[in-house]
Coordinates of C-alpha atoms in Angstrom, one line a residue:
Chain C
X9 CA -3.0 -5.5 -22.7
X10 CA -2.1 -8.0 -20.0
X11 CA -1.7 -6.4 -16.6
X12 CA -0.2 -8.1 -13.6
X13 CA -2.6 -7.7 -10.6
X14 CA -2.5 -8.6 -7.0
X15 CA -5.0 -8.4 -4.1
X16 CA -3.7 -8.6 -0.6
X17 CA -5.3 -8.6 2.9
X18 CA -3.3 -6.8 5.5
X19 CA -3.9 -5.6 9.1
X20 CA -3.5 -1.9 10.0
X21 CA 0.0 -2.8 11.4
X22 CA 1.0 -4.2 8.0
X23 CA 0.8 -7.9 8.7
X24 CA -0.7 -10.7 6.8
X25 CA -0.9 -13.8 8.9
X26 CA -1.8 -17.4 8.9
X27 CA -0.8 -18.0 12.5
X28 CA -2.8 -20.8 14.1
X29 CA -3.1 -22.8 10.9
X30 CA -4.6 -26.3 11.2
X31 CA -6.3 -28.8 8.9
X32 CA -9.7 -27.5 10.2
X33 CA -8.6 -23.9 9.9
X34 CA -6.2 -24.0 7.0
X35 CA -5.6 -20.3 6.7
X36 CA -5.2 -19.7 10.5
X37 CA -7.2 -17.9 13.1
X38 CA -5.9 -14.4 12.3
X39 CA -6.8 -14.9 8.7
X40 CA -10.5 -15.1 9.5
X41 CA -10.4 -11.8 11.3
X42 CA -8.3 -10.3 8.4
X43 CA -10.8 -11.4 5.8
X44 CA -14.0 -11.0 7.7
X45 CA -15.3 -8.1 5.5
X46 CA -14.4 -10.0 2.3
X47 CA -16.1 -13.2 3.5
X48 CA -19.2 -11.2 4.3
X49 CA -19.6 -10.0 0.6
X50 CA -22.2 -11.3 -1.7
X51 CA -19.5 -12.2 -4.2
X52 CA -17.8 -14.5 -1.6
X53 CA -21.1 -16.0 -0.7
X54 CA -21.9 -16.7 -4.3
X55 CA -18.5 -18.1 -5.3
X56 CA -17.6 -20.0 -2.1
X57 CA -20.4 -20.4 0.4
X58 CA -23.0 -21.2 -2.3
X59 CA -25.8 -18.8 -1.4
X60 CA -26.8 -15.3 -2.6
X61 CA -26.7 -13.4 0.7
X62 CA -23.9 -11.0 1.7
X63 CA -23.0 -7.3 1.5
X64 CA -23.3 -5.4 -1.7
X65 CA -21.3 -2.3 -1.0
X66 CA -17.7 -1.2 -1.6
X67 CA -16.1 -4.4 -0.3
X68 CA -18.2 -6.4 -2.7
X69 CA -17.2 -4.2 -5.6
X70 CA -13.6 -5.0 -5.0
X71 CA -14.4 -8.7 -4.3
X72 CA -16.3 -9.0 -7.6
X73 CA -13.2 -7.7 -9.4
X74 CA -10.8 -10.2 -8.0
X75 CA -11.2 -12.8 -10.7
X76 CA -12.7 -10.6 -13.5
X77 CA -10.6 -10.4 -16.6
X78 CA -8.0 -12.8 -15.2
X79 CA -6.6 -15.3 -17.7
X80 CA -4.0 -16.9 -15.5
X81 CA -3.1 -17.1 -11.8
X82 CA 0.2 -17.5 -10.0
X83 CA 0.5 -18.6 -6.4
X84 CA 3.1 -19.9 -4.0
X85 CA 3.4 -23.5 -2.7
X86 CA 2.2 -22.6 0.8
X87 CA -1.0 -21.1 -0.7
X88 CA -1.7 -24.2 -2.6
X89 CA -1.0 -26.3 0.5
X90 CA 2.2 -28.1 -0.6
X91 CA 3.9 -27.3 2.7
X92 CA 1.0 -28.6 4.7
X93 CA 0.7 -31.9 2.7
X94 CA 4.2 -32.4 1.2
X95 CA 3.9 -36.1 0.8
X96 CA 0.4 -36.4 -0.5
X97 CA 0.5 -36.8 -4.3
X98 CA -3.3 -36.6 -4.5
X99 CA -3.5 -33.2 -2.7
X100 CA -5.4 -30.8 -5.0
X101 CA -5.3 -27.5 -3.0
X102 CA -7.7 -25.8 -0.6
X103 CA -10.4 -24.9 -3.1
X104 CA -12.5 -27.9 -3.6
X105 CA -13.3 -29.8 -6.8
X106 CA -14.3 -26.6 -8.7
X107 CA -11.8 -23.9 -7.7
X108 CA -12.9 -20.3 -8.2
X109 CA -10.0 -19.5 -10.7
X110 CA -11.3 -21.0 -13.9
X111 CA -7.9 -20.5 -15.5
X112 CA -4.5 -22.0 -15.5
X113 CA -2.9 -21.6 -12.1
X114 CA 0.9 -21.7 -11.8
X115 CA 2.1 -22.9 -8.4
X116 CA 5.7 -21.9 -7.6
X117 CA 7.5 -24.7 -5.7
X118 CA 11.0 -25.9 -5.0
X119 CA 9.6 -29.4 -4.4
X120 CA 10.0 -32.3 -6.9
X121 CA 8.1 -31.9 -10.1
X122 CA 4.4 -32.9 -10.1
X123 CA 2.1 -33.5 -13.0
X124 CA -0.5 -30.8 -13.8
X125 CA -3.9 -31.3 -12.2
X126 CA -7.0 -30.5 -14.3
X127 CA -10.0 -29.6 -12.1
X128 CA -13.6 -28.9 -12.8
X129 CA -14.5 -25.4 -14.1
X130 CA -11.4 -24.9 -16.3
X131 CA -8.9 -24.5 -13.5
X132 CA -5.7 -26.5 -14.1
X133 CA -2.9 -26.4 -11.5
X134 CA 0.7 -26.4 -13.0
X135 CA 3.8 -26.7 -10.8
X136 CA 6.9 -24.7 -11.7
X137 CA 10.3 -24.3 -10.1
X138 CA 11.3 -21.2 -12.0
X139 CA 12.0 -17.6 -11.2
X140 CA 9.1 -15.2 -10.8
X141 CA 10.1 -13.6 -14.1
X142 CA 10.0 -16.9 -16.0
X143 CA 6.7 -18.1 -14.5
X144 CA 5.3 -14.7 -15.4
X145 CA 6.3 -15.1 -19.0
X146 CA 4.5 -18.4 -19.2
X147 CA 1.4 -17.1 -17.4
X148 CA 1.2 -14.1 -19.7
X149 CA 1.2 -16.3 -22.7
X150 CA -1.5 -18.5 -21.1
X151 CA -3.6 -15.5 -20.2
X152 CA -4.2 -14.8 -23.9
X153 CA -4.5 -11.0 -23.5
X154 CA -6.3 -11.1 -20.2
X155 CA -4.6 -10.2 -16.9
X156 CA -2.3 -12.3 -14.8
X157 CA -3.2 -12.4 -11.1
X158 CA -0.6 -13.1 -8.4
X159 CA -2.8 -14.7 -5.7
X160 CA -0.3 -14.9 -2.9
X161 CA 0.7 -15.9 -0.3
X162 CA 2.7 -13.1 1.1
X163 CA 6.1 -14.5 0.3
X164 CA 5.3 -14.9 -3.4
X165 CA 3.5 -11.5 -3.4
X166 CA 6.6 -9.8 -1.9
X167 CA 8.9 -11.5 -4.5
X168 CA 6.8 -10.0 -7.3
X169 CA 6.7 -6.6 -5.6
X170 CA 10.4 -6.5 -5.0
X171 CA 11.0 -7.5 -8.7
X172 CA 8.7 -4.5 -9.6
X173 CA 6.5 -6.8 -11.7
X174 CA 3.1 -5.7 -10.3
X175 CA 1.0 -3.2 -12.3
X176 CA -2.1 -3.1 -10.1
X177 CA -1.9 -3.8 -6.3
X178 CA -5.1 -3.7 -4.3
X179 CA -4.8 -3.8 -0.5
X180 CA -7.7 -4.5 1.7
X181 CA -6.7 -3.2 5.1
X182 CA -8.7 -4.4 8.0
X183 CA -8.4 -2.0 11.0
X184 CA -7.1 -4.6 13.5
X185 CA -3.7 -4.9 15.1
X186 CA -2.4 -8.4 14.6
X187 CA 1.1 -7.9 16.0
X188 CA 2.3 -11.2 14.4
X189 CA 2.6 -12.8 11.1
X190 CA 4.6 -11.7 8.0
X191 CA 5.1 -8.0 7.4
X192 CA 4.1 -6.9 3.9
X193 CA 6.3 -3.8 3.7
X194 CA 9.8 -4.8 4.9
X195 CA 12.4 -3.8 2.3
X196 CA 9.9 -3.0 -0.4
X197 CA 10.6 -0.1 -2.8
X198 CA 8.5 3.0 -2.6
X199 CA 5.5 1.9 -4.6
X200 CA 3.9 5.3 -4.1
X201 CA 6.7 6.8 -6.2
X202 CA 6.2 4.4 -9.2
X203 CA 2.4 3.9 -8.9
X204 CA -0.6 6.2 -8.5
X205 CA -2.3 5.7 -5.2
X206 CA -6.0 5.8 -4.3
X207 CA -7.7 5.2 -0.9
X208 CA -11.3 4.4 0.0
X209 CA -13.1 3.2 3.1
X210 CA -15.9 0.7 2.8
X211 CA -19.1 0.5 4.9
X212 CA -17.5 -2.2 6.9
X213 CA -14.6 0.1 7.9
X214 CA -12.1 -1.8 5.7
X215 CA -9.7 0.5 3.9
X216 CA -9.1 -0.2 0.3
X217 CA -5.8 1.1 -1.2
X218 CA -4.9 0.7 -4.8
X219 CA -1.5 1.3 -6.5
X220 CA -1.7 1.5 -10.3
X221 CA 0.8 2.3 -13.0
Chain Z
X12 CA -14.2 14.2 32.3
X13 CA -10.6 14.5 31.2
X14 CA -9.6 12.2 28.4
X15 CA -6.1 11.4 27.2
X16 CA -5.8 12.1 23.5
X17 CA -3.2 11.6 20.9
X18 CA -2.8 12.5 17.2
X19 CA -0.1 10.8 15.2
X20 CA 1.0 11.0 11.6
X21 CA 2.1 7.7 10.1
X22 CA 2.9 6.3 6.6
X23 CA 1.0 3.4 5.1
X24 CA 3.9 1.1 6.1
X25 CA 3.5 2.2 9.8
X26 CA 6.4 4.6 10.1
X27 CA 6.7 8.0 11.6
X28 CA 9.9 9.6 10.6
X29 CA 12.1 12.6 11.1
X30 CA 14.9 11.3 9.0
X31 CA 17.0 14.1 7.4
X32 CA 16.5 16.4 10.3
X33 CA 18.5 19.7 10.3
X34 CA 18.2 23.2 11.8
X35 CA 16.5 24.4 8.5
X36 CA 14.3 21.3 8.4
X37 CA 13.8 20.5 12.1
X38 CA 11.3 17.7 11.6
X39 CA 13.2 16.1 8.7
X40 CA 12.4 15.6 5.0
X41 CA 10.1 12.6 5.4
X42 CA 8.0 14.6 7.9
X43 CA 7.0 17.1 5.2
X44 CA 5.6 14.3 3.0
X45 CA 3.9 12.7 6.0
X46 CA 2.1 15.8 7.0
X47 CA 1.5 17.5 3.7
X48 CA -2.3 17.0 3.8
X49 CA -2.3 18.5 7.4
X50 CA -0.1 21.4 6.4
X51 CA -2.5 22.1 3.6
X52 CA -5.5 22.6 5.9
X53 CA -7.0 26.0 6.7
X54 CA -6.5 25.3 10.4
X55 CA -2.8 24.9 9.9
X56 CA -2.7 28.0 7.7
X57 CA -4.5 30.0 10.4
X58 CA -2.6 28.7 13.3
X59 CA 0.9 28.4 11.9
X60 CA 1.3 30.0 8.4
X61 CA -0.7 33.1 9.4
X62 CA -3.2 33.3 6.5
X63 CA -6.7 32.0 5.9
X64 CA -6.2 29.8 2.8
X65 CA -6.2 26.0 3.0
X66 CA -8.4 23.0 2.6
X67 CA -11.7 22.9 4.5
X68 CA -12.7 19.2 4.1
X69 CA -12.2 16.1 6.3
X70 CA -8.5 16.7 7.0
X71 CA -9.4 20.2 8.3
X72 CA -12.1 18.8 10.6
X73 CA -9.5 16.6 12.3
X74 CA -6.9 19.4 12.3
X75 CA -9.3 21.8 14.0
X76 CA -9.9 19.3 16.7
X77 CA -6.2 18.8 17.6
X78 CA -6.1 21.5 20.3
X79 CA -9.8 21.9 21.0
X80 CA -10.7 21.2 24.6
X81 CA -7.2 20.5 25.6
X82 CA -6.1 21.8 29.0
X83 CA -2.5 20.4 29.1
X84 CA 0.0 18.9 26.7
X85 CA 2.7 16.3 27.2
X86 CA 5.7 15.8 24.8
X87 CA 9.0 14.2 24.7
X88 CA 12.4 15.9 24.9
X89 CA 13.1 15.4 21.2
X90 CA 9.9 17.0 20.1
X91 CA 10.7 20.0 22.2
X92 CA 14.2 20.0 20.6
X93 CA 16.3 19.3 23.7
X94 CA 18.2 16.6 21.9
X95 CA 19.0 19.0 19.1
X96 CA 20.1 21.9 21.3
X97 CA 21.2 20.2 24.5
X98 CA 23.5 22.9 25.7
X99 CA 21.5 26.0 24.9
X100 CA 19.7 27.1 28.1
X101 CA 17.8 29.7 26.1
X102 CA 16.3 27.2 23.7
X103 CA 12.5 27.6 23.8
X104 CA 11.3 24.9 21.4
X105 CA 10.4 24.8 17.7
X106 CA 7.1 26.7 17.9
X107 CA 8.0 30.4 17.9
X108 CA 7.3 33.0 20.5
X109 CA 3.6 32.2 20.6
X110 CA 3.2 28.4 20.5
X111 CA -0.1 26.9 19.4
X112 CA -0.8 25.0 22.6
X113 CA -2.0 27.8 24.9
X114 CA -1.8 25.5 27.9
X115 CA 0.9 24.1 30.2
X116 CA 3.2 21.8 28.2
X117 CA 5.1 19.1 30.1
X118 CA 8.3 18.1 28.4
X119 CA 9.6 14.7 29.5
X120 CA 13.4 14.7 29.7
X121 CA 16.2 12.8 31.4
X122 CA 18.4 15.9 31.2
X123 CA 19.3 18.2 34.1
X124 CA 16.3 20.1 35.5
X125 CA 15.5 23.4 33.8
X126 CA 13.3 26.2 35.0
X127 CA 9.9 26.5 33.4
X128 CA 9.5 28.8 30.4
X129 CA 6.4 31.0 30.1
X130 CA 5.6 32.0 26.5
X131 CA 3.2 34.3 24.9
X132 CA -0.4 33.0 24.5
X133 CA -0.6 31.1 27.8
X134 CA 1.8 28.3 26.9
X135 CA 4.2 27.4 29.6
X136 CA 6.9 24.7 29.1
X137 CA 7.6 22.6 32.2
X138 CA 10.4 20.0 32.3
X139 CA 9.9 16.7 34.1
X140 CA 12.0 13.6 34.6
X141 CA 9.2 11.4 35.9
X142 CA 7.3 8.3 34.6
X143 CA 4.6 8.7 32.1
X144 CA 2.1 7.8 34.8
X145 CA 3.3 10.6 37.1
X146 CA 3.5 13.3 34.5
X147 CA 0.0 12.4 33.5
X148 CA -1.2 12.9 37.0
X149 CA 0.2 16.3 37.1
X150 CA -1.1 17.2 33.6
X151 CA -4.6 15.9 34.5
X152 CA -4.6 18.3 37.5
X153 CA -3.4 21.2 35.3
X154 CA -6.0 20.5 32.7
X155 CA -8.8 21.4 35.0
X156 CA -11.3 19.1 33.6
X157 CA -10.3 19.6 30.0
X158 CA -8.4 16.9 28.0
X159 CA -4.7 16.0 28.2
X160 CA -3.0 15.7 24.8
X161 CA 0.1 13.6 24.3
X162 CA 1.8 15.4 21.4
X163 CA 4.6 13.1 20.6
X164 CA 7.2 12.3 19.4
X165 CA 6.8 8.7 18.6
X166 CA 8.9 7.4 21.5
X167 CA 6.7 9.2 24.0
X168 CA 3.6 8.3 22.2
X169 CA 4.5 4.6 22.2
X170 CA 5.3 4.8 26.0
X171 CA 1.8 6.1 26.7
X172 CA 0.2 3.5 24.4
X173 CA 2.2 0.6 25.9
X174 CA 1.1 1.8 29.4
X175 CA -2.5 1.7 28.1
X176 CA -3.0 5.4 29.1
X177 CA -4.6 6.7 25.9
X178 CA -8.4 7.0 25.6
X179 CA -8.5 8.6 22.1
X180 CA -5.9 7.9 19.4
X181 CA -6.3 9.5 16.0
X182 CA -4.0 8.4 13.2
X183 CA -3.6 10.4 10.1
X184 CA -2.2 7.8 7.6
X185 CA -0.6 9.2 4.5
X186 CA -0.6 6.6 1.7
X187 CA 3.2 6.8 1.1
X188 CA 5.8 4.1 1.8
X189 CA 8.6 5.6 3.9
X190 CA 10.5 2.4 4.6
X191 CA 12.6 4.2 7.3
X192 CA 12.0 5.9 10.6
X193 CA 10.4 4.6 13.8
X194 CA 7.7 2.0 13.5
X195 CA 4.6 2.8 15.4
X196 CA 3.2 -0.7 15.9
X197 CA 6.1 -2.8 17.3
X198 CA 5.1 -4.6 20.5
X199 CA 1.9 -2.6 21.0
X200 CA -1.1 -4.4 22.5
X201 CA -4.1 -4.9 20.3
X202 CA -5.7 -1.5 20.5
X203 CA -8.6 -2.8 18.4
X204 CA -9.6 -5.1 21.2
X205 CA -9.8 -2.4 23.9
X206 CA -10.9 0.5 21.7
X207 CA -13.7 1.1 19.1
X208 CA -12.2 1.8 15.7
X209 CA -13.4 4.1 13.0
X210 CA -11.9 4.7 9.5
X211 CA -12.5 7.5 7.1
X212 CA -10.7 8.8 3.9
X213 CA -10.3 12.5 3.3
X214 CA -10.5 14.3 -0.1
X215 CA -6.7 14.4 0.0
X216 CA -6.5 10.6 0.1
X217 CA -5.3 10.6 3.7
X218 CA -6.8 7.9 5.9
X219 CA -8.1 8.9 9.3
X220 CA -8.3 6.1 11.9
X221 CA -9.6 6.7 15.4
X222 CA -9.4 4.4 18.4
X223 CA -11.8 5.4 21.3
X224 CA -12.7 3.8 24.6

């Protein structure tokens, strides 16, 4: 049965942040600190860096699961980069010619409609201006029984959480205090009352929290 | 050498809360959820409940350390109960006739001066209207080489953290989403840059984070 899954990186003070974003540093300076333990995993090295070094502990177990069993991905316009390159019809996202998704990816946007973009490796970007509920219906169908992953960014993630659409939420909490960015938790319902919670600490010190229903 | 220590209970969304406070439930309803794993420890049972049941795992290791090696305690007026019983000159705090401190306890208050209150078990409550820096000087002297513990509440704790006076901070993070109360992290400096951070998960699921310098 299709489950709706989400993985989020947050700081100990509950922020996700892309402060200091630039074309050289598209996710921002804080993002690198927030995702350092993930970027150090063997999975990240194999999927993105292109070598087979990296950590093989608890962080890597979670990283390896990110795209496993996923049949469709949903993300916000900012995560695709539409806000950074609004006028470039040839912009194809931050993920290179062969993005790691390997599935249809639905990009939520209020901008003018764009044609879908097929990429190498079975990723196709589709652009939709619908509600989170409606894009989820389409993504579920496309997933063909596999899971739907909501990739972010934080605004899109919070929309899905507020609409109570997420079955499995995984937080990777890095024990740093950012003090700026977007707060994950504001006005969110008590996920701990609707979902079962687990906690685990990785060798890196990162805290993994899962909410499952 | 005297160290300034602090133990705080926070929710996953960064709140400490005494919402729903009453004379029957002086710390509030959320507080019971926030401290459930601590209240389940053998240390708490021995020190407060008066029996020798309770958990003996990682939560208990931290709980046992709360008052070990402490020579003086500092707390805010609300934590002593001065805000709840402002007009009762005989009010002696929430901790019964023999409080668990066993040391001088400095209560920070802007209310009219009160005489000190000696209690059974070597606890004496003193009331001070000074700055956090000045009360710390007095508490350090009283501690006689042992540590000074800042007991709370959250307002007092944040005053000491903002003034960069805390050497050892221990957070017991319960994986619940309170969504109300007082936020620990607002406007606090990046403790992770001045202190070394450790993370650990207890059998209960509670997350223990320490900041040490």
